[in-house]
């Protein structure tokens, strides 16, 4: 009896997973953006990069100014540096 109930539970879980994956695929094909919304707009990201490169604030100061965590500011700066270094390497 227990094995039968376990088999039904596994089957139901597989069906739920399949329906979820189909729903996500349908949403993507319809052009919907999935996941959490970005905490910073592209303009705010550009401001953070400009202020950090000109020395107008540390990551902690910029984080409090834009009301995000310090790690978010550091990630923005790291991504910017990685993008710039990859574009420099392409030019060579």
PDB file of N, CA and C in Angstrom:
ATOM      1  N   UNK A   1       0.832  -1.191   0.000  1.00  0.00           N
ATOM      2  CA  UNK A   1       0.000   0.000   0.000  1.00  0.00           C
ATOM      3  C   UNK A   1       0.881   1.261   0.000  1.00  0.00           C
ATOM      4  N   UNK A   2       1.910   1.258   0.839  1.00  0.00           N
ATOM      5  CA  UNK A   2       2.799   2.409   0.931  1.00  0.00           C
ATOM      6  C   UNK A   2       3.531   2.623  -0.389  1.00  0.00           C
ATOM      7  N   UNK A   3       3.967   1.547  -1.017  1.00  0.00           N
ATOM      8  CA  UNK A   3       4.666   1.672  -2.295  1.00  0.00           C
ATOM      9  C   UNK A   3       3.739   2.226  -3.376  1.00  0.00           C
ATOM     10  N   UNK A   4       2.509   1.832  -3.359  1.00  0.00           N
ATOM     11  CA  UNK A   4       1.541   2.324  -4.334  1.00  0.00           C
ATOM     12  C   UNK A   4       1.318   3.824  -4.150  1.00  0.00           C
ATOM     13  N   UNK A   5       1.163   4.250  -2.914  1.00  0.00           N
ATOM     14  CA  UNK A   5       0.993   5.688  -2.640  1.00  0.00           C
ATOM     15  C   UNK A   5       2.235   6.475  -3.049  1.00  0.00           C
ATOM     16  N   UNK A   6       3.400   5.908  -2.801  1.00  0.00           N
ATOM     17  CA  UNK A   6       4.648   6.560  -3.198  1.00  0.00           C
ATOM     18  C   UNK A   6       4.757   6.698  -4.707  1.00  0.00           C
ATOM     19  N   UNK A   7       4.338   5.664  -5.420  1.00  0.00           N
ATOM     20  CA  UNK A   7       4.378   5.713  -6.887  1.00  0.00           C
ATOM     21  C   UNK A   7       3.437   6.790  -7.413  1.00  0.00           C
ATOM     22  N   UNK A   8       2.231   6.885  -6.835  1.00  0.00           N
ATOM     23  CA  UNK A   8       1.295   7.927  -7.254  1.00  0.00           C
ATOM     24  C   UNK A   8       1.852   9.323  -6.951  1.00  0.00           C
ATOM     25  N   UNK A   9       2.495   9.477  -5.822  1.00  0.00           N
ATOM     26  CA  UNK A   9       3.074  10.776  -5.456  1.00  0.00           C
ATOM     27  C   UNK A   9       4.180  11.162  -6.435  1.00  0.00           C
ATOM     28  N   UNK A  10       5.036  10.211  -6.806  1.00  0.00           N
ATOM     29  CA  UNK A  10       6.102  10.484  -7.775  1.00  0.00           C
ATOM     30  C   UNK A  10       5.509  10.863  -9.124  1.00  0.00           C
ATOM     31  N   UNK A  11       4.482  10.132  -9.546  1.00  0.00           N
ATOM     32  CA  UNK A  11       3.842  10.426 -10.819  1.00  0.00           C
ATOM     33  C   UNK A  11       3.228  11.829 -10.819  1.00  0.00           C
ATOM     34  N   UNK A  12       2.544  12.178  -9.742  1.00  0.00           N
ATOM     35  CA  UNK A  12       1.925  13.503  -9.637  1.00  0.00           C
ATOM     36  C   UNK A  12       2.980  14.596  -9.655  1.00  0.00           C
ATOM     37  N   UNK A  13       4.087  14.375  -8.984  1.00  0.00           N
ATOM     38  CA  UNK A  13       5.172  15.366  -8.963  1.00  0.00           C
ATOM     39  C   UNK A  13       5.751  15.552 -10.362  1.00  0.00           C
ATOM     40  N   UNK A  14       5.901  14.458 -11.094  1.00  0.00           N
ATOM     41  CA  UNK A  14       6.402  14.544 -12.463  1.00  0.00           C
ATOM     42  C   UNK A  14       5.425  15.325 -13.343  1.00  0.00           C
ATOM     43  N   UNK A  15       4.151  15.125 -13.145  1.00  0.00           N
ATOM     44  CA  UNK A  15       3.143  15.849 -13.928  1.00  0.00           C
ATOM     45  C   UNK A  15       3.174  17.348 -13.602  1.00  0.00           C
ATOM     46  N   UNK A  16       3.326  17.684 -12.327  1.00  0.00           N
ATOM     47  CA  UNK A  16       3.408  19.100 -11.925  1.00  0.00           C
ATOM     48  C   UNK A  16       4.626  19.744 -12.565  1.00  0.00           C
ATOM     49  N   UNK A  17       5.747  19.043 -12.526  1.00  0.00           N
ATOM     50  CA  UNK A  17       6.979  19.575 -13.122  1.00  0.00           C
ATOM     51  C   UNK A  17       6.803  19.790 -14.621  1.00  0.00           C
ATOM     52  N   UNK A  18       6.207  18.861 -15.304  1.00  0.00           N
ATOM     53  CA  UNK A  18       5.995  18.975 -16.745  1.00  0.00           C
ATOM     54  C   UNK A  18       5.095  20.161 -17.073  1.00  0.00           C
ATOM     55  N   UNK A  19       4.009  20.347 -16.319  1.00  0.00           N
ATOM     56  CA  UNK A  19       3.112  21.479 -16.548  1.00  0.00           C
ATOM     57  C   UNK A  19       3.819  22.804 -16.280  1.00  0.00           C
ATOM     58  N   UNK A  20       4.643  22.839 -15.248  1.00  0.00           N
ATOM     59  CA  UNK A  20       5.384  24.058 -14.928  1.00  0.00           C
ATOM     60  C   UNK A  20       6.361  24.404 -16.044  1.00  0.00           C
ATOM     61  N   UNK A  21       7.104  23.426 -16.521  1.00  0.00           N
ATOM     62  CA  UNK A  21       8.069  23.662 -17.597  1.00  0.00           C
ATOM     63  C   UNK A  21       7.357  24.114 -18.875  1.00  0.00           C
ATOM     64  N   UNK A  22       6.207  23.528 -19.184  1.00  0.00           N
ATOM     65  CA  UNK A  22       5.440  23.953 -20.356  1.00  0.00           C
ATOM     66  C   UNK A  22       4.951  25.388 -20.209  1.00  0.00           C
ATOM     67  N   UNK A  23       4.505  25.740 -19.023  1.00  0.00           N
ATOM     68  CA  UNK A  23       4.059  27.107 -18.773  1.00  0.00           C
ATOM     69  C   UNK A  23       5.180  28.121 -18.914  1.00  0.00           C
ATOM     70  N   UNK A  24       6.362  27.789 -18.402  1.00  0.00           N
ATOM     71  CA  UNK A  24       7.514  28.681 -18.533  1.00  0.00           C
ATOM     72  C   UNK A  24       7.924  28.837 -19.994  1.00  0.00           C
ATOM     73  N   UNK A  25       7.944  27.732 -20.728  1.00  0.00           N
ATOM     74  CA  UNK A  25       8.300  27.787 -22.149  1.00  0.00           C
ATOM     75  C   UNK A  25       7.294  28.642 -22.921  1.00  0.00           C
ATOM     76  N   UNK A  26       6.020  28.503 -22.598  1.00  0.00           N
ATOM     77  CA  UNK A  26       4.987  29.300 -23.262  1.00  0.00           C
ATOM     78  C   UNK A  26       5.166  30.786 -22.942  1.00  0.00           C
ATOM     79  N   UNK A  27       5.468  31.107 -21.701  1.00  0.00           N
ATOM     80  CA  UNK A  27       5.672  32.501 -21.311  1.00  0.00           C
ATOM     81  C   UNK A  27       6.875  33.090 -22.038  1.00  0.00           C
ATOM     82  N   UNK A  28       7.965  32.319 -22.149  1.00  0.00           N
ATOM     83  CA  UNK A  28       9.155  32.797 -22.862  1.00  0.00           C
ATOM     84  C   UNK A  28       8.837  33.029 -24.338  1.00  0.00           C
ATOM     85  N   UNK A  29       8.098  32.102 -24.940  1.00  0.00           N
ATOM     86  CA  UNK A  29       7.766  32.253 -26.362  1.00  0.00           C
ATOM     87  C   UNK A  29       6.829  33.444 -26.584  1.00  0.00           C
ATOM     88  N   UNK A  30       6.056  33.810 -25.581  1.00  0.00           N
ATOM     89  CA  UNK A  30       5.175  34.969 -25.681  1.00  0.00           C
ATOM     90  C   UNK A  30       5.929  36.269 -25.416  1.00  0.00           C
ATOM     91  N   UNK A  31       7.221  36.174 -25.085  1.00  0.00           N
ATOM     92  CA  UNK A  31       8.041  37.367 -24.889  1.00  0.00           C
ATOM     93  C   UNK A  31       8.016  37.923 -23.488  1.00  0.00           C
ATOM     94  N   UNK A  32       7.511  37.185 -22.531  1.00  0.00           N
ATOM     95  CA  UNK A  32       7.484  37.676 -21.148  1.00  0.00           C
ATOM     96  C   UNK A  32       8.849  37.495 -20.516  1.00  0.00           C
ATOM     97  N   UNK A  33       9.242  38.458 -19.715  1.00  0.00           N
ATOM     98  CA  UNK A  33      10.486  38.359 -18.967  1.00  0.00           C
ATOM     99  C   UNK A  33      10.205  37.659 -17.654  1.00  0.00           C
ATOM    100  N   UNK A  34      10.988  36.651 -17.356  1.00  0.00           N
ATOM    101  CA  UNK A  34      10.784  35.879 -16.136  1.00  0.00           C
ATOM    102  C   UNK A  34      11.839  36.249 -15.106  1.00  0.00           C
ATOM    103  N   UNK A  35      11.535  36.056 -13.854  1.00  0.00           N
ATOM    104  CA  UNK A  35      12.487  36.296 -12.792  1.00  0.00           C
ATOM    105  C   UNK A  35      12.274  37.634 -12.112  1.00  0.00           C
ATOM    106  N   UNK A  36      13.176  37.915 -11.215  1.00  0.00           N
ATOM    107  CA  UNK A  36      13.088  39.132 -10.435  1.00  0.00           C
ATOM    108  C   UNK A  36      13.442  40.349 -11.287  1.00  0.00           C
ATOM    109  N   UNK A  37      12.783  41.450 -11.017  1.00  0.00           N
ATOM    110  CA  UNK A  37      13.068  42.681 -11.745  1.00  0.00           C
ATOM    111  C   UNK A  37      14.404  43.243 -11.277  1.00  0.00           C
ATOM    112  N   UNK A  38      15.159  43.872 -12.186  1.00  0.00           N
ATOM    113  CA  UNK A  38      16.441  44.468 -11.793  1.00  0.00           C
ATOM    114  C   UNK A  38      16.240  45.582 -10.771  1.00  0.00           C
ATOM    115  N   UNK A  39      17.135  45.661  -9.810  1.00  0.00           N
ATOM    116  CA  UNK A  39      17.016  46.690  -8.779  1.00  0.00           C
ATOM    117  C   UNK A  39      17.529  48.039  -9.268  1.00  0.00           C
ATOM    118  N   UNK A  40      18.307  48.043 -10.356  1.00  0.00           N
ATOM    119  CA  UNK A  40      18.851  49.279 -10.907  1.00  0.00           C
ATOM    120  C   UNK A  40      18.492  49.386 -12.384  1.00  0.00           C
ATOM    121  N   UNK A  41      18.121  50.593 -12.811  1.00  0.00           N
ATOM    122  CA  UNK A  41      17.875  50.821 -14.233  1.00  0.00           C
ATOM    123  C   UNK A  41      19.221  50.967 -14.940  1.00  0.00           C
ATOM    124  N   UNK A  42      19.198  50.960 -16.255  1.00  0.00           N
ATOM    125  CA  UNK A  42      20.446  51.110 -16.999  1.00  0.00           C
ATOM    126  C   UNK A  42      21.048  52.493 -16.760  1.00  0.00           C
ATOM    127  N   UNK A  43      20.217  53.497 -16.558  1.00  0.00           N
ATOM    128  CA  UNK A  43      20.715  54.841 -16.261  1.00  0.00           C
ATOM    129  C   UNK A  43      21.406  54.869 -14.896  1.00  0.00           C
ATOM    130  N   UNK A  44      20.817  54.211 -13.904  1.00  0.00           N
ATOM    131  CA  UNK A  44      21.436  54.161 -12.582  1.00  0.00           C
ATOM    132  C   UNK A  44      22.756  53.407 -12.630  1.00  0.00           C
ATOM    133  N   UNK A  45      22.807  52.324 -13.409  1.00  0.00           N
ATOM    134  CA  UNK A  45      24.052  51.570 -13.559  1.00  0.00           C
ATOM    135  C   UNK A  45      25.144  52.457 -14.161  1.00  0.00           C
ATOM    136  N   UNK A  46      24.775  53.242 -15.178  1.00  0.00           N
ATOM    137  CA  UNK A  46      25.728  54.144 -15.814  1.00  0.00           C
ATOM    138  C   UNK A  46      26.217  55.206 -14.829  1.00  0.00           C
ATOM    139  N   UNK A  47      25.319  55.716 -14.000  1.00  0.00           N
ATOM    140  CA  UNK A  47      25.707  56.703 -12.985  1.00  0.00           C
ATOM    141  C   UNK A  47      26.683  56.107 -11.979  1.00  0.00           C
ATOM    142  N   UNK A  48      26.418  54.886 -11.543  1.00  0.00           N
ATOM    143  CA  UNK A  48      27.315  54.219 -10.596  1.00  0.00           C
ATOM    144  C   UNK A  48      28.694  54.060 -11.207  1.00  0.00           C
ATOM    145  N   UNK A  49      28.756  53.624 -12.453  1.00  0.00           N
ATOM    146  CA  UNK A  49      30.041  53.429 -13.127  1.00  0.00           C
ATOM    147  C   UNK A  49      30.776  54.750 -13.259  1.00  0.00           C
ATOM    148  N   UNK A  50      30.065  55.803 -13.671  1.00  0.00           N
ATOM    149  CA  UNK A  50      30.689  57.114 -13.841  1.00  0.00           C
ATOM    150  C   UNK A  50      31.223  57.650 -12.516  1.00  0.00           C
ATOM    151  N   UNK A  51      30.424  57.545 -11.456  1.00  0.00           N
ATOM    152  CA  UNK A  51      30.861  58.050 -10.153  1.00  0.00           C
ATOM    153  C   UNK A  51      32.037  57.241  -9.610  1.00  0.00           C
ATOM    154  N   UNK A  52      32.015  55.942  -9.791  1.00  0.00           N
ATOM    155  CA  UNK A  52      33.107  55.107  -9.281  1.00  0.00           C
ATOM    156  C   UNK A  52      34.399  55.380 -10.041  1.00  0.00           C
ATOM    157  N   UNK A  53      34.309  55.551 -11.360  1.00  0.00           N
ATOM    158  CA  UNK A  53      35.513  55.801 -12.152  1.00  0.00           C
ATOM    159  C   UNK A  53      36.092  57.182 -11.909  1.00  0.00           C
ATOM    160  N   UNK A  54      35.239  58.141 -11.541  1.00  0.00           N
ATOM    161  CA  UNK A  54      35.745  59.491 -11.263  1.00  0.00           C
ATOM    162  C   UNK A  54      36.146  59.659  -9.802  1.00  0.00           C
ATOM    163  N   UNK A  55      35.952  58.608  -8.997  1.00  0.00           N
ATOM    164  CA  UNK A  55      36.355  58.659  -7.594  1.00  0.00           C
ATOM    165  C   UNK A  55      35.393  59.426  -6.704  1.00  0.00           C
ATOM    166  N   UNK A  56      34.146  59.532  -7.091  1.00  0.00           N
ATOM    167  CA  UNK A  56      33.167  60.299  -6.322  1.00  0.00           C
ATOM    168  C   UNK A  56      32.475  59.477  -5.249  1.00  0.00           C
ATOM    169  N   UNK A  57      32.972  58.299  -4.968  1.00  0.00           N
ATOM    170  CA  UNK A  57      32.361  57.525  -3.909  1.00  0.00           C
ATOM    171  C   UNK A  57      32.855  56.096  -3.900  1.00  0.00           C
ATOM    172  N   UNK A  58      32.873  55.533  -2.730  1.00  0.00           N
ATOM    173  CA  UNK A  58      33.228  54.126  -2.578  1.00  0.00           C
ATOM    174  C   UNK A  58      31.993  53.278  -2.883  1.00  0.00           C
ATOM    175  N   UNK A  59      32.173  51.983  -3.085  1.00  0.00           N
ATOM    176  CA  UNK A  59      31.002  51.131  -3.304  1.00  0.00           C
ATOM    177  C   UNK A  59      29.970  51.232  -2.175  1.00  0.00           C
ATOM    178  N   UNK A  60      30.438  51.366  -0.953  1.00  0.00           N
ATOM    179  CA  UNK A  60      29.501  51.490   0.173  1.00  0.00           C
ATOM    180  C   UNK A  60      28.697  52.786   0.084  1.00  0.00           C
ATOM    181  N   UNK A  61      29.362  53.873  -0.255  1.00  0.00           N
ATOM    182  CA  UNK A  61      28.671  55.155  -0.374  1.00  0.00           C
ATOM    183  C   UNK A  61      27.684  55.143  -1.537  1.00  0.00           C
ATOM    184  N   UNK A  62      28.103  54.566  -2.654  1.00  0.00           N
ATOM    185  CA  UNK A  62      27.216  54.484  -3.810  1.00  0.00           C
ATOM    186  C   UNK A  62      26.021  53.578  -3.522  1.00  0.00           C
ATOM    187  N   UNK A  63      26.261  52.524  -2.761  1.00  0.00           N
ATOM    188  CA  UNK A  63      25.168  51.612  -2.405  1.00  0.00           C
ATOM    189  C   UNK A  63      24.113  52.332  -1.578  1.00  0.00           C
ATOM    190  N   UNK A  64      24.541  53.118  -0.612  1.00  0.00           N
ATOM    191  CA  UNK A  64      23.560  53.840   0.202  1.00  0.00           C
ATOM    192  C   UNK A  64      22.880  54.940  -0.610  1.00  0.00           C
ATOM    193  N   UNK A  65      23.589  55.541  -1.545  1.00  0.00           N
ATOM    194  CA  UNK A  65      23.012  56.581  -2.391  1.00  0.00           C
ATOM    195  C   UNK A  65      21.902  56.020  -3.292  1.00  0.00           C
ATOM    196  N   UNK A  66      22.139  54.827  -3.840  1.00  0.00           N
ATOM    197  CA  UNK A  66      21.165  54.223  -4.755  1.00  0.00           C
ATOM    198  C   UNK A  66      20.243  53.214  -4.064  1.00  0.00           C
ATOM    199  N   UNK A  67      20.393  53.073  -2.764  1.00  0.00           N
ATOM    200  CA  UNK A  67      19.563  52.183  -1.941  1.00  0.00           C
ATOM    201  C   UNK A  67      19.591  50.730  -2.414  1.00  0.00           C
ATOM    202  N   UNK A  68      20.814  50.248  -2.641  1.00  0.00           N
ATOM    203  CA  UNK A  68      21.034  48.838  -2.967  1.00  0.00           C
ATOM    204  C   UNK A  68      22.158  48.343  -2.074  1.00  0.00           C
ATOM    205  N   UNK A  69      22.452  47.051  -2.146  1.00  0.00           N
ATOM    206  CA  UNK A  69      23.533  46.524  -1.325  1.00  0.00           C
ATOM    207  C   UNK A  69      24.893  46.825  -1.968  1.00  0.00           C
ATOM    208  N   UNK A  70      25.923  46.774  -1.157  1.00  0.00           N
ATOM    209  CA  UNK A  70      27.274  47.015  -1.635  1.00  0.00           C
ATOM    210  C   UNK A  70      27.665  45.978  -2.676  1.00  0.00           C
ATOM    211  N   UNK A  71      27.226  44.749  -2.484  1.00  0.00           N
ATOM    212  CA  UNK A  71      27.556  43.700  -3.443  1.00  0.00           C
ATOM    213  C   UNK A  71      26.915  43.968  -4.805  1.00  0.00           C
ATOM    214  N   UNK A  72      25.759  44.611  -4.834  1.00  0.00           N
ATOM    215  CA  UNK A  72      25.130  44.969  -6.112  1.00  0.00           C
ATOM    216  C   UNK A  72      25.987  45.980  -6.849  1.00  0.00           C
ATOM    217  N   UNK A  73      26.492  46.970  -6.135  1.00  0.00           N
ATOM    218  CA  UNK A  73      27.367  47.975  -6.748  1.00  0.00           C
ATOM    219  C   UNK A  73      28.644  47.308  -7.244  1.00  0.00           C
ATOM    220  N   UNK A  74      29.219  46.448  -6.441  1.00  0.00           N
ATOM    221  CA  UNK A  74      30.445  45.766  -6.850  1.00  0.00           C
ATOM    222  C   UNK A  74      30.202  44.894  -8.074  1.00  0.00           C
ATOM    223  N   UNK A  75      29.041  44.249  -8.163  1.00  0.00           N
ATOM    224  CA  UNK A  75      28.727  43.417  -9.317  1.00  0.00           C
ATOM    225  C   UNK A  75      28.605  44.277 -10.578  1.00  0.00           C
ATOM    226  N   UNK A  76      27.975  45.448 -10.464  1.00  0.00           N
ATOM    227  CA  UNK A  76      27.844  46.359 -11.604  1.00  0.00           C
ATOM    228  C   UNK A  76      29.227  46.770 -12.094  1.00  0.00           C
ATOM    229  N   UNK A  77      30.101  47.124 -11.172  1.00  0.00           N
ATOM    230  CA  UNK A  77      31.446  47.543 -11.549  1.00  0.00           C
ATOM    231  C   UNK A  77      32.256  46.384 -12.140  1.00  0.00           C
ATOM    232  N   UNK A  78      32.122  45.202 -11.569  1.00  0.00           N
ATOM    233  CA  UNK A  78      32.843  44.028 -12.071  1.00  0.00           C
ATOM    234  C   UNK A  78      32.390  43.684 -13.489  1.00  0.00           C
ATOM    235  N   UNK A  79      31.077  43.725 -13.736  1.00  0.00           N
ATOM    236  CA  UNK A  79      30.550  43.443 -15.068  1.00  0.00           C
ATOM    237  C   UNK A  79      31.024  44.482 -16.072  1.00  0.00           C
ATOM    238  N   UNK A  80      31.081  45.736 -15.649  1.00  0.00           N
ATOM    239  CA  UNK A  80      31.564  46.808 -16.526  1.00  0.00           C
ATOM    240  C   UNK A  80      33.024  46.581 -16.886  1.00  0.00           C
ATOM    241  N   UNK A  81      33.833  46.258 -15.903  1.00  0.00           N
ATOM    242  CA  UNK A  81      35.258  46.014 -16.162  1.00  0.00           C
ATOM    243  C   UNK A  81      35.462  44.792 -17.056  1.00  0.00           C
ATOM    244  N   UNK A  82      34.682  43.751 -16.820  1.00  0.00           N
ATOM    245  CA  UNK A  82      34.802  42.544 -17.646  1.00  0.00           C
ATOM    246  C   UNK A  82      34.397  42.836 -19.082  1.00  0.00           C
ATOM    247  N   UNK A  83      33.356  43.630 -19.256  1.00  0.00           N
ATOM    248  CA  UNK A  83      32.920  43.979 -20.610  1.00  0.00           C
ATOM    249  C   UNK A  83      33.979  44.812 -21.323  1.00  0.00           C
ATOM    250  N   UNK A  84      34.582  45.761 -20.599  1.00  0.00           N
ATOM    251  CA  UNK A  84      35.614  46.603 -21.200  1.00  0.00           C
ATOM    252  C   UNK A  84      36.856  45.801 -21.542  1.00  0.00           C
ATOM    253  N   UNK A  85      37.247  44.892 -20.672  1.00  0.00           N
ATOM    254  CA  UNK A  85      38.450  44.110 -20.951  1.00  0.00           C
ATOM    255  C   UNK A  85      38.221  43.150 -22.113  1.00  0.00           C
ATOM    256  N   UNK A  86      37.016  42.624 -22.265  1.00  0.00           N
ATOM    257  CA  UNK A  86      36.741  41.734 -23.390  1.00  0.00           C
ATOM    258  C   UNK A  86      36.708  42.516 -24.703  1.00  0.00           C
ATOM    259  N   UNK A  87      36.229  43.755 -24.679  1.00  0.00           N
ATOM    260  CA  UNK A  87      36.218  44.543 -25.906  1.00  0.00           C
ATOM    261  C   UNK A  87      37.627  44.983 -26.278  1.00  0.00           C
ATOM    262  N   UNK A  88      38.490  45.187 -25.305  1.00  0.00           N
ATOM    263  CA  UNK A  88      39.877  45.542 -25.584  1.00  0.00           C
ATOM    264  C   UNK A  88      40.597  44.355 -26.202  1.00  0.00           C
ATOM    265  N   UNK A  89      40.334  43.164 -25.676  1.00  0.00           N
ATOM    266  CA  UNK A  89      40.972  41.963 -26.209  1.00  0.00           C
ATOM    267  C   UNK A  89      40.521  41.669 -27.637  1.00  0.00           C
ATOM    268  N   UNK A  90      39.294  42.033 -28.003  1.00  0.00           N
ATOM    269  CA  UNK A  90      38.801  41.802 -29.357  1.00  0.00           C
ATOM    270  C   UNK A  90      39.502  42.700 -30.356  1.00  0.00           C
ATOM    271  N   UNK A  91      39.912  43.898 -29.904  1.00  0.00           N
ATOM    272  CA  UNK A  91      40.565  44.845 -30.796  1.00  0.00           C
ATOM    273  C   UNK A  91      41.973  44.411 -31.170  1.00  0.00           C
ATOM    274  N   UNK A  92      42.569  43.560 -30.379  1.00  0.00           N
ATOM    275  CA  UNK A  92      43.963  43.142 -30.641  1.00  0.00           C
ATOM    276  C   UNK A  92      44.064  42.142 -31.728  1.00  0.00           C
TER     277      UNK A  92
END
